[in-house]
mmCIF file of C-alpha atoms in Angstrom:
data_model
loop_
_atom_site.group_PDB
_atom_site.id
_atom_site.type_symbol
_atom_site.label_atom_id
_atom_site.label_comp_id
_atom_site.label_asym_id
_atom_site.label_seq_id
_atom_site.Cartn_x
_atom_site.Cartn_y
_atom_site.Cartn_z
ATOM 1 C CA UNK P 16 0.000 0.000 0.000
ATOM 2 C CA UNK P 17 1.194 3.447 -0.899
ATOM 3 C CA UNK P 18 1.960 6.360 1.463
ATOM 4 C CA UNK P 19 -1.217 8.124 0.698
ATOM 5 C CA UNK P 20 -3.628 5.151 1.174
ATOM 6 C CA UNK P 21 -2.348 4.431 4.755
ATOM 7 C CA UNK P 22 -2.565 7.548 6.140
ATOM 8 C CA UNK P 23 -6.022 8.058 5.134
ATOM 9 C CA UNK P 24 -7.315 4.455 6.251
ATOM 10 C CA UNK P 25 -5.502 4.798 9.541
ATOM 11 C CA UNK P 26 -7.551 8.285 10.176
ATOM 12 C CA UNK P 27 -10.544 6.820 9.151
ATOM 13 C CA UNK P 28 -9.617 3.437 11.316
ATOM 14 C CA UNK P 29 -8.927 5.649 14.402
ATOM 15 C CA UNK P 30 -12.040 7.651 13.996
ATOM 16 C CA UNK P 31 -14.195 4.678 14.160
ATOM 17 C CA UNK P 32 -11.712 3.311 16.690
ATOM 18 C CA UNK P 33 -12.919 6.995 18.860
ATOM 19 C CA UNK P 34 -16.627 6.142 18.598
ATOM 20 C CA UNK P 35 -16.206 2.700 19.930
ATOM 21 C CA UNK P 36 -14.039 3.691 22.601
ATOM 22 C CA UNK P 37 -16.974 6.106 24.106
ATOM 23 C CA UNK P 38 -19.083 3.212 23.752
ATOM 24 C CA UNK P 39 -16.988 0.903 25.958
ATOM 25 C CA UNK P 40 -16.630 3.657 27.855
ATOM 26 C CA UNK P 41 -19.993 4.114 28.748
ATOM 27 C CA UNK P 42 -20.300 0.649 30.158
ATOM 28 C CA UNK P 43 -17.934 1.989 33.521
ATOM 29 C CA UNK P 44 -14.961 -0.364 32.751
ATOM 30 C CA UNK P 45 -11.898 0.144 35.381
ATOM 31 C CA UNK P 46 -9.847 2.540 34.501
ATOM 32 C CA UNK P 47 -6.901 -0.359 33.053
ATOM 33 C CA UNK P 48 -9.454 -1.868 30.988
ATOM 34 C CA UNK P 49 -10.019 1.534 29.209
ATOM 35 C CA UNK P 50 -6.048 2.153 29.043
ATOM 36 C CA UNK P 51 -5.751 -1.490 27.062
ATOM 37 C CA UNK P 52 -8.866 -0.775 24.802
ATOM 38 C CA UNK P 53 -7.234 2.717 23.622
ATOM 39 C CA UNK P 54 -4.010 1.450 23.086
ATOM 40 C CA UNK P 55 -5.987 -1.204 20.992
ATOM 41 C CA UNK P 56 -7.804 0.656 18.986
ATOM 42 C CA UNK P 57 -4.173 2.945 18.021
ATOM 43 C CA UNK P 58 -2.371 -0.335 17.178
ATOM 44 C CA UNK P 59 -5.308 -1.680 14.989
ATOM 45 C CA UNK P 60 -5.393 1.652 12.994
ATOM 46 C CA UNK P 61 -1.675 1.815 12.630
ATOM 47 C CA UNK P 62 -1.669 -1.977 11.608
ATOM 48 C CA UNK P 63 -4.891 -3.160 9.555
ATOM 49 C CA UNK P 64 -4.052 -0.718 6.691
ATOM 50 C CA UNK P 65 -1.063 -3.274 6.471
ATOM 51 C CA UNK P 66 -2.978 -6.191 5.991
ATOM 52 C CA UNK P 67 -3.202 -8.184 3.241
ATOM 53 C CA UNK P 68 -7.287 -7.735 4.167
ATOM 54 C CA UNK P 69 -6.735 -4.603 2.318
ATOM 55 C CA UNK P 70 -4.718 -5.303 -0.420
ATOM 56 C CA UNK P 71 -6.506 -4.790 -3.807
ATOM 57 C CA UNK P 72 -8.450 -8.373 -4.193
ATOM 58 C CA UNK P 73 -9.498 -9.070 -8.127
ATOM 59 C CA UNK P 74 -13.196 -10.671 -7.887
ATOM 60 C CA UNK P 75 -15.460 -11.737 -11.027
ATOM 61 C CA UNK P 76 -18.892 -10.232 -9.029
ATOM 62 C CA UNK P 77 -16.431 -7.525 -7.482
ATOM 63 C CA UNK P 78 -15.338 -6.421 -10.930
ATOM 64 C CA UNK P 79 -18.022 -6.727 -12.846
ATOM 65 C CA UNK P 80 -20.227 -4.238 -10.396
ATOM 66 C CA UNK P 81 -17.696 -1.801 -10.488
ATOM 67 C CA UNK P 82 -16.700 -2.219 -13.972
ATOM 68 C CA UNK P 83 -20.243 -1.181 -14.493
ATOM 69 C CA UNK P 84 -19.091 2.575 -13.316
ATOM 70 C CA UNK P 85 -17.043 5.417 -14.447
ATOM 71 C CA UNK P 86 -14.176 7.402 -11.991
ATOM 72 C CA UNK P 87 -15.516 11.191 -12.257
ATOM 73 C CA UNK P 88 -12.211 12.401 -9.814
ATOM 74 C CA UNK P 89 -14.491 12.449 -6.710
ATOM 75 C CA UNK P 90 -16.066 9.357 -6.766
ATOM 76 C CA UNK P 91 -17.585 6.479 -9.052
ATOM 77 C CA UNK P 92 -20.696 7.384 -11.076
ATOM 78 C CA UNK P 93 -22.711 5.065 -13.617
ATOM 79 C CA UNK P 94 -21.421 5.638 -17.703
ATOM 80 C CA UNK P 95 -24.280 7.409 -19.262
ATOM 81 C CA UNK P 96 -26.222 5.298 -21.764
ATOM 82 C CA UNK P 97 -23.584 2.030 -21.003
ATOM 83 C CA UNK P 98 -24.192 -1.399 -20.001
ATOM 84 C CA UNK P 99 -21.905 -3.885 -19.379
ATOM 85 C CA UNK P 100 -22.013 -6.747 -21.531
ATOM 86 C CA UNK P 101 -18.540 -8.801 -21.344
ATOM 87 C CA UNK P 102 -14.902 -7.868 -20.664
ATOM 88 C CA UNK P 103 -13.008 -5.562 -23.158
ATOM 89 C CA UNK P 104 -9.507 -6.791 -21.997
ATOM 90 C CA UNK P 105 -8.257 -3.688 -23.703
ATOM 91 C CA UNK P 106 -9.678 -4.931 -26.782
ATOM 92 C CA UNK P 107 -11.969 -2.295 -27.585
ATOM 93 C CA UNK P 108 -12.114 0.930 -24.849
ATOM 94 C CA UNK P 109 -15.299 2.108 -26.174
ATOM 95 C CA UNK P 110 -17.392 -1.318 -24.629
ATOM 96 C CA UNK P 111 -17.454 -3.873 -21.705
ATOM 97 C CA UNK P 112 -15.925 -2.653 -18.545
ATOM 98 C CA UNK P 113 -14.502 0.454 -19.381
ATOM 99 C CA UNK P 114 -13.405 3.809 -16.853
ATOM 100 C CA UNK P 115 -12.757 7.510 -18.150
ATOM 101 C CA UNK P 116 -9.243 9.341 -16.782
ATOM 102 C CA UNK P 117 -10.822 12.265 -15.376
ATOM 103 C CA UNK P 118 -8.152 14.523 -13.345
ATOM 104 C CA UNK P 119 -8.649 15.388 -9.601
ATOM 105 C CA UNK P 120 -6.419 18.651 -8.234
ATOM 106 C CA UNK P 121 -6.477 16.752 -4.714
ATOM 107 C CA UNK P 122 -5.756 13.230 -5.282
ATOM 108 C CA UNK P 123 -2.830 14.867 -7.918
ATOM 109 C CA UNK P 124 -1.595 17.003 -5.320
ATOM 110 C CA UNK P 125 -1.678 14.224 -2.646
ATOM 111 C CA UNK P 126 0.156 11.927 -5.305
ATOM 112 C CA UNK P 127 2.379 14.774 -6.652
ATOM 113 C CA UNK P 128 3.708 15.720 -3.227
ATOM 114 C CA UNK P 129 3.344 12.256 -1.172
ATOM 115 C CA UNK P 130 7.001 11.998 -0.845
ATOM 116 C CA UNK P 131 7.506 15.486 0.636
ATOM 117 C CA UNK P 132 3.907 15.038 2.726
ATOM 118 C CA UNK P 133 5.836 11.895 4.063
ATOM 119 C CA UNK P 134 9.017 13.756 4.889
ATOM 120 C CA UNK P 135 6.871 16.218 6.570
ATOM 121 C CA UNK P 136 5.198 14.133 8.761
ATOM 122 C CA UNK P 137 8.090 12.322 9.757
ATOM 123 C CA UNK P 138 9.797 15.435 10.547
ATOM 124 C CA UNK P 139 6.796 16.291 12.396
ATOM 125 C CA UNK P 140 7.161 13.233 14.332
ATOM 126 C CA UNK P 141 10.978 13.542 15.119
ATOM 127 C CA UNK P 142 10.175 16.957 16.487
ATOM 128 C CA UNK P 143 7.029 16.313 18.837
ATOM 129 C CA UNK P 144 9.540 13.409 19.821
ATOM 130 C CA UNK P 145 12.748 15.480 20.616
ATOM 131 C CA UNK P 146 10.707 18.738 22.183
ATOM 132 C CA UNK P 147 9.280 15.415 24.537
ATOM 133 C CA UNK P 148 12.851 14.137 24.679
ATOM 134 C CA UNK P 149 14.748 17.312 25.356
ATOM 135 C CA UNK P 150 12.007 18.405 28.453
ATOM 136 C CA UNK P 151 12.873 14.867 29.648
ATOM 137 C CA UNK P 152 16.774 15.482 29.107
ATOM 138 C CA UNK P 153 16.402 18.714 30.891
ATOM 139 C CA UNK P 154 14.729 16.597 33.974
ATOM 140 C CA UNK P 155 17.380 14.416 34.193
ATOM 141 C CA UNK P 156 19.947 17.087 34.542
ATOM 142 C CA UNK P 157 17.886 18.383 37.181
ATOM 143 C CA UNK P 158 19.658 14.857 38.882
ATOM 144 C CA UNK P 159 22.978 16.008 38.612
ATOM 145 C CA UNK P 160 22.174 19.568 40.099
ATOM 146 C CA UNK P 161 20.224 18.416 43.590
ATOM 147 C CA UNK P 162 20.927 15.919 46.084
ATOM 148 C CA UNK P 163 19.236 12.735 45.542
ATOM 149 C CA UNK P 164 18.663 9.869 48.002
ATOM 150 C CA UNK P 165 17.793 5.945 46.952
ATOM 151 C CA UNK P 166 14.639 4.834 47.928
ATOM 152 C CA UNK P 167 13.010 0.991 47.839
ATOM 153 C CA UNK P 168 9.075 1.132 47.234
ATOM 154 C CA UNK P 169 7.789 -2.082 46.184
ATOM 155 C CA UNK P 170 10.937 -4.078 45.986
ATOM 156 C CA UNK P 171 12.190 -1.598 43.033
ATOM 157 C CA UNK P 172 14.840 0.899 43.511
ATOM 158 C CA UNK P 173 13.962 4.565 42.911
ATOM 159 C CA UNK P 174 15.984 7.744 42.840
ATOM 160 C CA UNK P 175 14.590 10.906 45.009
ATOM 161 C CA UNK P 176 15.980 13.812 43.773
ATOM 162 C CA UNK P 177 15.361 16.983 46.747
ATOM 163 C CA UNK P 178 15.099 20.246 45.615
ATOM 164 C CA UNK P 179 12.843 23.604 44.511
ATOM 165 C CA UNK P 180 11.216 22.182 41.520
ATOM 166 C CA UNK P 181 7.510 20.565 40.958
ATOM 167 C CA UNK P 182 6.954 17.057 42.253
ATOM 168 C CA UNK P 183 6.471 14.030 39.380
ATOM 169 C CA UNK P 184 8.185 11.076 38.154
ATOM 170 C CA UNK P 185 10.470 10.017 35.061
ATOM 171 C CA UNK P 186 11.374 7.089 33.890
ATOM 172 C CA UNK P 187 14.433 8.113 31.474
ATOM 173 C CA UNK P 188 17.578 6.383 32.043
ATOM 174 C CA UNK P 189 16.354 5.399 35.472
ATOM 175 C CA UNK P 190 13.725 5.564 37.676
ATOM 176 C CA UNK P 191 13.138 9.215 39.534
ATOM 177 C CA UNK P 192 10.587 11.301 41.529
ATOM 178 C CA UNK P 193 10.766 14.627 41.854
ATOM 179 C CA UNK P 194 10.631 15.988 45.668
ATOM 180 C CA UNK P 195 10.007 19.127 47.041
ATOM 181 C CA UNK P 196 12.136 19.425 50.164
ATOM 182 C CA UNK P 197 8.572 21.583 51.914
ATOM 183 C CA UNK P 198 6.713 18.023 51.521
ATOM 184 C CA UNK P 199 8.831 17.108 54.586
ATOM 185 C CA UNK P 200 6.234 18.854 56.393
ATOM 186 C CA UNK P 201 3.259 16.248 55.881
ATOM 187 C CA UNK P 202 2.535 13.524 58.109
ATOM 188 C CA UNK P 203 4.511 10.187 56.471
ATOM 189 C CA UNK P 204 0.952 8.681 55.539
ATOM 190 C CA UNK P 205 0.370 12.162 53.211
ATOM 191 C CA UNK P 206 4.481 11.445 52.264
ATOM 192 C CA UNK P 207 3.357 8.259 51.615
ATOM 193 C CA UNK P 208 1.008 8.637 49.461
ATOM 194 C CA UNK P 209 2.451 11.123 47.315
ATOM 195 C CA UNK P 210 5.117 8.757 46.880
ATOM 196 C CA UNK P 211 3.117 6.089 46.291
ATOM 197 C CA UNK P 212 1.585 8.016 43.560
ATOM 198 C CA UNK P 213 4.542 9.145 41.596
ATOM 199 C CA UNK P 214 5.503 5.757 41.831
ATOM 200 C CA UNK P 215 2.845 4.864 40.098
ATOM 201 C CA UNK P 216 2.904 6.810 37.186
ATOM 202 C CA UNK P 217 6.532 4.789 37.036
ATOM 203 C CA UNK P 218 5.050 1.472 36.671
ATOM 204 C CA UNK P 219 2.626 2.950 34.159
ATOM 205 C CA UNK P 220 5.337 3.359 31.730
ATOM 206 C CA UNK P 221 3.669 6.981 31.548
ATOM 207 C CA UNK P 222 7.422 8.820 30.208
ATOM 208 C CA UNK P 223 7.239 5.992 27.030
ATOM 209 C CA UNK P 224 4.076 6.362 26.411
ATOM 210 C CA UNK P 225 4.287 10.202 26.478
ATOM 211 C CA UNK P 226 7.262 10.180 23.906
ATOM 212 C CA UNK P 227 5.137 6.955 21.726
ATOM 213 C CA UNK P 228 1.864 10.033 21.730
ATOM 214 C CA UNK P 229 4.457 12.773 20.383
ATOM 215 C CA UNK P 230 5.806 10.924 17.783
ATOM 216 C CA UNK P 231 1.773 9.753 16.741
ATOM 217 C CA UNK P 232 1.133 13.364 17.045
ATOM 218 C CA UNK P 233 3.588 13.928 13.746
ATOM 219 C CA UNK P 234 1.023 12.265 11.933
ATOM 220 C CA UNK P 235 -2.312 12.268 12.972
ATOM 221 C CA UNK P 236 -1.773 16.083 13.972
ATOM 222 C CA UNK P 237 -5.497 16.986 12.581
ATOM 223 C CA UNK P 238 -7.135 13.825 14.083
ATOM 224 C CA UNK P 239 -9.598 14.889 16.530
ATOM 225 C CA UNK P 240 -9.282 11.269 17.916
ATOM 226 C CA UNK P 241 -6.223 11.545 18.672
ATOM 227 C CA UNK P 242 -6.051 14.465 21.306
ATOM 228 C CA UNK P 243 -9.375 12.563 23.005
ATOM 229 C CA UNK P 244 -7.097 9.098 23.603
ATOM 230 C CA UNK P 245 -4.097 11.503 24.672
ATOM 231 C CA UNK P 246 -6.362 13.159 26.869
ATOM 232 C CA UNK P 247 -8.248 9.644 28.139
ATOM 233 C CA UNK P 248 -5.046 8.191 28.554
ATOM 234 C CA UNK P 249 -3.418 10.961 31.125
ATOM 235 C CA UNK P 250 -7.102 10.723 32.867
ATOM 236 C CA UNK P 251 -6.817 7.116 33.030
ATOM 237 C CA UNK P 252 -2.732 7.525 34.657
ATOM 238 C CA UNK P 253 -4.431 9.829 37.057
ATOM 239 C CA UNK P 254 -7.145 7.975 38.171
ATOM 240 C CA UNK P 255 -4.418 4.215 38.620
ATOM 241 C CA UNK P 256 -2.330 6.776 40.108
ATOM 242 C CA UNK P 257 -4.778 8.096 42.711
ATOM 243 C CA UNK P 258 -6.058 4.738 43.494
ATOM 244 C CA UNK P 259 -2.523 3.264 44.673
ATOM 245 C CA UNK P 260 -1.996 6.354 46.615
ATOM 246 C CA UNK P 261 -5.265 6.758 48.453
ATOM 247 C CA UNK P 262 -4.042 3.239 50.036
ATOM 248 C CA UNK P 263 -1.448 4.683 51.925
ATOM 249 C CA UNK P 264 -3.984 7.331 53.137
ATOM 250 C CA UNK P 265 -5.581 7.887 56.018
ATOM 251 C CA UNK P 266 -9.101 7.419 54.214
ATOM 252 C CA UNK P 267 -10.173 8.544 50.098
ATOM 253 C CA UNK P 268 -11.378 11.958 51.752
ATOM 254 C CA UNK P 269 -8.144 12.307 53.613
ATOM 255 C CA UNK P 270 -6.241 11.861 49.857
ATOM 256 C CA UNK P 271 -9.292 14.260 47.821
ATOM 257 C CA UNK P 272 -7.932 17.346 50.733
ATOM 258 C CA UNK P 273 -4.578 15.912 50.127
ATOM 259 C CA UNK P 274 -4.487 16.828 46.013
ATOM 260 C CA UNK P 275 -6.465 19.869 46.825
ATOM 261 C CA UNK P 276 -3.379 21.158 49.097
ATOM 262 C CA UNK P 277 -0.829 20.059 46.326
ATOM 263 C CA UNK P 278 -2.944 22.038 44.060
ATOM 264 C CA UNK P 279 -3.190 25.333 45.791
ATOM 265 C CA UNK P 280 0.907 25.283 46.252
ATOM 266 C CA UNK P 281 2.298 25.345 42.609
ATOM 267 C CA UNK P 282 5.891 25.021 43.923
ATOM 268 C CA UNK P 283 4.420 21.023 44.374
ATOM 269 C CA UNK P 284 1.956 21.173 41.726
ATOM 270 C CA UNK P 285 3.561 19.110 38.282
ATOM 271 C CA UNK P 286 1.630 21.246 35.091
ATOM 272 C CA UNK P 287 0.876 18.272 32.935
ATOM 273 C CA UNK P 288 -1.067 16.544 35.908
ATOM 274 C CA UNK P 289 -2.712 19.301 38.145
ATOM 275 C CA UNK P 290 -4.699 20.943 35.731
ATOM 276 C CA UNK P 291 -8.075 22.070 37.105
ATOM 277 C CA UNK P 292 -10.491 20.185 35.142
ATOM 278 C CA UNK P 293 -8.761 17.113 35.661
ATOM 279 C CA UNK P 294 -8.132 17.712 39.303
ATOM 280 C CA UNK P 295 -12.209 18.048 39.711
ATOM 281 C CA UNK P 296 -12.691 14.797 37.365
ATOM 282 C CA UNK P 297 -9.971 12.708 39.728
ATOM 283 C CA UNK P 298 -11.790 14.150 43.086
ATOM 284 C CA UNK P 299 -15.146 13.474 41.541
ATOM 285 C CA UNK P 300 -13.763 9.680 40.327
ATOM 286 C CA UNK P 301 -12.690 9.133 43.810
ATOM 287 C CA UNK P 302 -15.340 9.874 46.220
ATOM 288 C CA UNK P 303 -18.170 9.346 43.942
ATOM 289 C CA UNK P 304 -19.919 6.029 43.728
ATOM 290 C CA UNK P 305 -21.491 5.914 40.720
ATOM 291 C CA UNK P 306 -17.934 6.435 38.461
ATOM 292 C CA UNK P 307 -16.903 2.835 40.087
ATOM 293 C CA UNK P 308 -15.419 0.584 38.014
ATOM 294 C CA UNK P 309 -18.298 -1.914 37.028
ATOM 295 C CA UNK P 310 -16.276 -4.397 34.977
ATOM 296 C CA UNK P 311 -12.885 -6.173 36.004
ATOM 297 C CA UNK P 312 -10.334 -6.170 33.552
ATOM 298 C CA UNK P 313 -11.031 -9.363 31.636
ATOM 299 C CA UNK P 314 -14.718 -9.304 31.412
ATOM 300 C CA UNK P 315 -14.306 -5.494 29.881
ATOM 301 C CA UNK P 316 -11.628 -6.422 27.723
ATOM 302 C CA UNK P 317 -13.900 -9.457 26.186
ATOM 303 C CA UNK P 318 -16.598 -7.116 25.315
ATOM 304 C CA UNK P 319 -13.765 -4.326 23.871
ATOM 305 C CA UNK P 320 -12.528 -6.623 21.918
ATOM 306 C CA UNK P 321 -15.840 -7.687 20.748
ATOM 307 C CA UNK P 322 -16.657 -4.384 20.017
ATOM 308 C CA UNK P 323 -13.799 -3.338 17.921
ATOM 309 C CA UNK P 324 -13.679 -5.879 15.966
ATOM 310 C CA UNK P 325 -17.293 -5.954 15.343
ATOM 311 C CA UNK P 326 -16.661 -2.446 14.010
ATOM 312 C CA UNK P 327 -13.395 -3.488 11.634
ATOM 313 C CA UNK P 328 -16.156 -4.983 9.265
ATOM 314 C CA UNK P 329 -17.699 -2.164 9.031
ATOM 315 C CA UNK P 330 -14.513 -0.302 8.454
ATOM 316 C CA UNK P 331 -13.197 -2.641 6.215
ATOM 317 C CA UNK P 332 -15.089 -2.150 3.487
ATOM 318 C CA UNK P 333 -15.245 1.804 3.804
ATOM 319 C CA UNK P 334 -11.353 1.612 4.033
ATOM 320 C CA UNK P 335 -11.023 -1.072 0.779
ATOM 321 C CA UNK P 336 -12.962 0.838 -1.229
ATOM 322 C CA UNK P 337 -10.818 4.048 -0.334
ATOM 323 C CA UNK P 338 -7.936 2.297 -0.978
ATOM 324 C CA UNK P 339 -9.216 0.917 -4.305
ATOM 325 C CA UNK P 340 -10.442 3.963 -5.813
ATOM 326 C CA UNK P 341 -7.031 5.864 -4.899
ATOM 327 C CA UNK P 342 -5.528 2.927 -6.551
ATOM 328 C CA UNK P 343 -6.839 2.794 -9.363
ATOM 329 C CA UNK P 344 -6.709 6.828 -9.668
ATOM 330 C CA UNK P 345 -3.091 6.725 -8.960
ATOM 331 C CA UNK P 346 -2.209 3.475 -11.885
ATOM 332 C CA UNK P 347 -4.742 5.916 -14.859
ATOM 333 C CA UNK P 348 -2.822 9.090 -13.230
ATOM 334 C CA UNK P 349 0.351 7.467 -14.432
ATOM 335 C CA UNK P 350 -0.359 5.855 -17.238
ATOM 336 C CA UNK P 351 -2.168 9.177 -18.716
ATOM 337 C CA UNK P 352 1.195 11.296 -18.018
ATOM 338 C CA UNK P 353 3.145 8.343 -19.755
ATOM 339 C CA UNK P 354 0.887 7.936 -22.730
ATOM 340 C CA UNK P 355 -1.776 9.868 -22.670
ATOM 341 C CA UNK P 356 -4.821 7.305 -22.596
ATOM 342 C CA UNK P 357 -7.830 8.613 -21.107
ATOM 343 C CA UNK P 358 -9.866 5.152 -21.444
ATOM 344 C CA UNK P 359 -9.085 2.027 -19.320
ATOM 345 C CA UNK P 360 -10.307 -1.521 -19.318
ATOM 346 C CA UNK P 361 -11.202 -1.583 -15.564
ATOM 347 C CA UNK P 362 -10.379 -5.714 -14.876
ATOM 348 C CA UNK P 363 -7.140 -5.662 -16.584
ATOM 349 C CA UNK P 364 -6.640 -2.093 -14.439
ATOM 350 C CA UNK P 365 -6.891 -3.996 -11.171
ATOM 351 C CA UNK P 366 -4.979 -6.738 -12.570
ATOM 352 C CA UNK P 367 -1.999 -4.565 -13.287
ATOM 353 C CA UNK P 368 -2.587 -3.010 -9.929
ATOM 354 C CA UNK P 369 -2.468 -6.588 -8.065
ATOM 355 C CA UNK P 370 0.957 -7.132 -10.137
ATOM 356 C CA UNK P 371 2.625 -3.795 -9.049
#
């Protein structure tokens, strides 16, 4: 499959991939379950355009419905006054299954430019990756500035690094949380939990899958379903996050009052997690009953799974024909600049696609 073809499969594959998601998500699945089904639906849109599934398949019924049709540049429309009768084979372009070459400025521009609309994504994608990489970099050399102090929480070894900067973890050439030396103050259940928290967001992986979202971001910069799983997703770390370190709390209340303290002193407060909205969403997921977790995670993953790929057949044929019609486009694009021919013989068209 060509450059052009994936790309616009994949955002059509996530967007249906976004829809199901807020349906699984309205069954109340734990907040793991929803963290697998995202990452699910961003593999199988990044992957199914790859499969042979969608590779241009050469079918007697297939062909002979949509040899029945002429390519107007923006779709497939019936030949005016035609019927189809029996295969040309390139016999005879004016009977049988035969397409016009009509021109369309964005499939030619799309073609015309793919290799520089490639180059620009990728470079889009190495520099959402390094901007991620260098703020990382920057945190590590934070490392070699303060005083930091080993630390064993849950058998694994963790660096504390002490000084005036905003509490949070990286993972980034070794495990490290971020400690403000005021945090001293709290009782050792509140130090505790905080602890327990940022430690947390280590075992998440959150720092790799932070840099994996920047480098998606280089290419599926205008997908709207994009910025709702990056969004879900650092809801989701939140919410694991809060869980493990309300049980090192006093009670759930006792933790809510705890985040709303971190909040109100931004020398603590870590800018990608205390944002406002979020801070209400994590209170309100924590002391409210009816955002409990409903499913465990292998009952929800079942029915996510179910779900999604319920919804790839529906996709799949969407997607194919997208593909096809590009294809074919792109083999009559060509063959018109070469030669000049403006009339095809549609079967032996998606045989010399099939061949290519």
């Amino acid at each position: 499959m060509s450059f052009v073809p994936y790309i616009l499969s994949s955002l059509l594959l996530s967007g249906i991939g976004g829809g199901v998601y807020l349906l699984f998500r309205w069954i109340h699945p734990g907040a793991q379950p929803r963290r697998f089904m995202i990452w699910l639906v961003i593999l199988a849109s990044l992957l199914i355009p790859l499969s042979p599934q969608f590779e241009i398949e050469l079918g007697t019924h297939e062909t002979a419905r949509l040899g029945e049709m002429v390519h107007s540049g923006t779709g497939l429309i019936p030949p005016a006054g035609q019927t189809l009768n029996e295969f040309c084979h390139c016999a005879d372009p004016q009977t049988g299954d035969v397409i016009m070459y009509q021109a369309s400025r964005i499939y030619d521009t799309l073609l015309a430019h793919s290799t520089w609309i490639f180059l620009l994504l990728l470079s889009g994608s190495l520099f959402f990756v390094l901007r991620q990489a260098i703020g990382m970099i920057r945190l590590v050399r934070r490392v070699k500035q303060f005083p930091t102090q080993s630390i064993i929480l849950d058998g694994r070894r963790i660096k504390l690094v002490r000084g005036p900067h905003p509490v949070g973890a990286l993972r980034f050439g070794g495990r490290y949380i971020f400690w403000h030396p005021e945090l001293d103050a709290l009782a050792p259940a509140e130090q505790q939990a905080i602890l327990r928290h940022e430690f947390s967001h280590l075992r998440q992986h959150n720092t790799l899958e932070k840099l994996l979202l920047a480098a998606l971001q280089g290419i599926w910069f205008m997908n709207p379903a994009l910025y709702l799983f990056r969004r879900e997703l650092e809801l989701l770390s939140e919410y694991t996050a809060d869980a493990y370190g309300a049980r090192y709390a006093p009670s759930r209340k006792h933790y809510a009052h705890l985040l709303l303290t971190v909040k109100s002193r931004p020398e603590f407060a870590m800018g990608s997690f205390f944002k406002g909205s979020i801070l209400k969403k994590r209170i309100e997921y924590l002391l409210g009953k009816k955002n409990k977790a409903r499913l465990a995670l292998l009952p929800a993953a079942l029915i996510g799974l179910g779900l999604l790929f319920s919804s790839d057949l529906i996709a799949q044929q969407a997607i194919h024909h997208q593909i096809q019609e590009i294809a074919v486009y792109e083999f009559m694009h060509e063959q018109n600049e070469a030669t000049g021919q403006e009339e095809f013989c549609y079967k032996c068209t998606l045989e010399a696609i099939e061949c290519e």
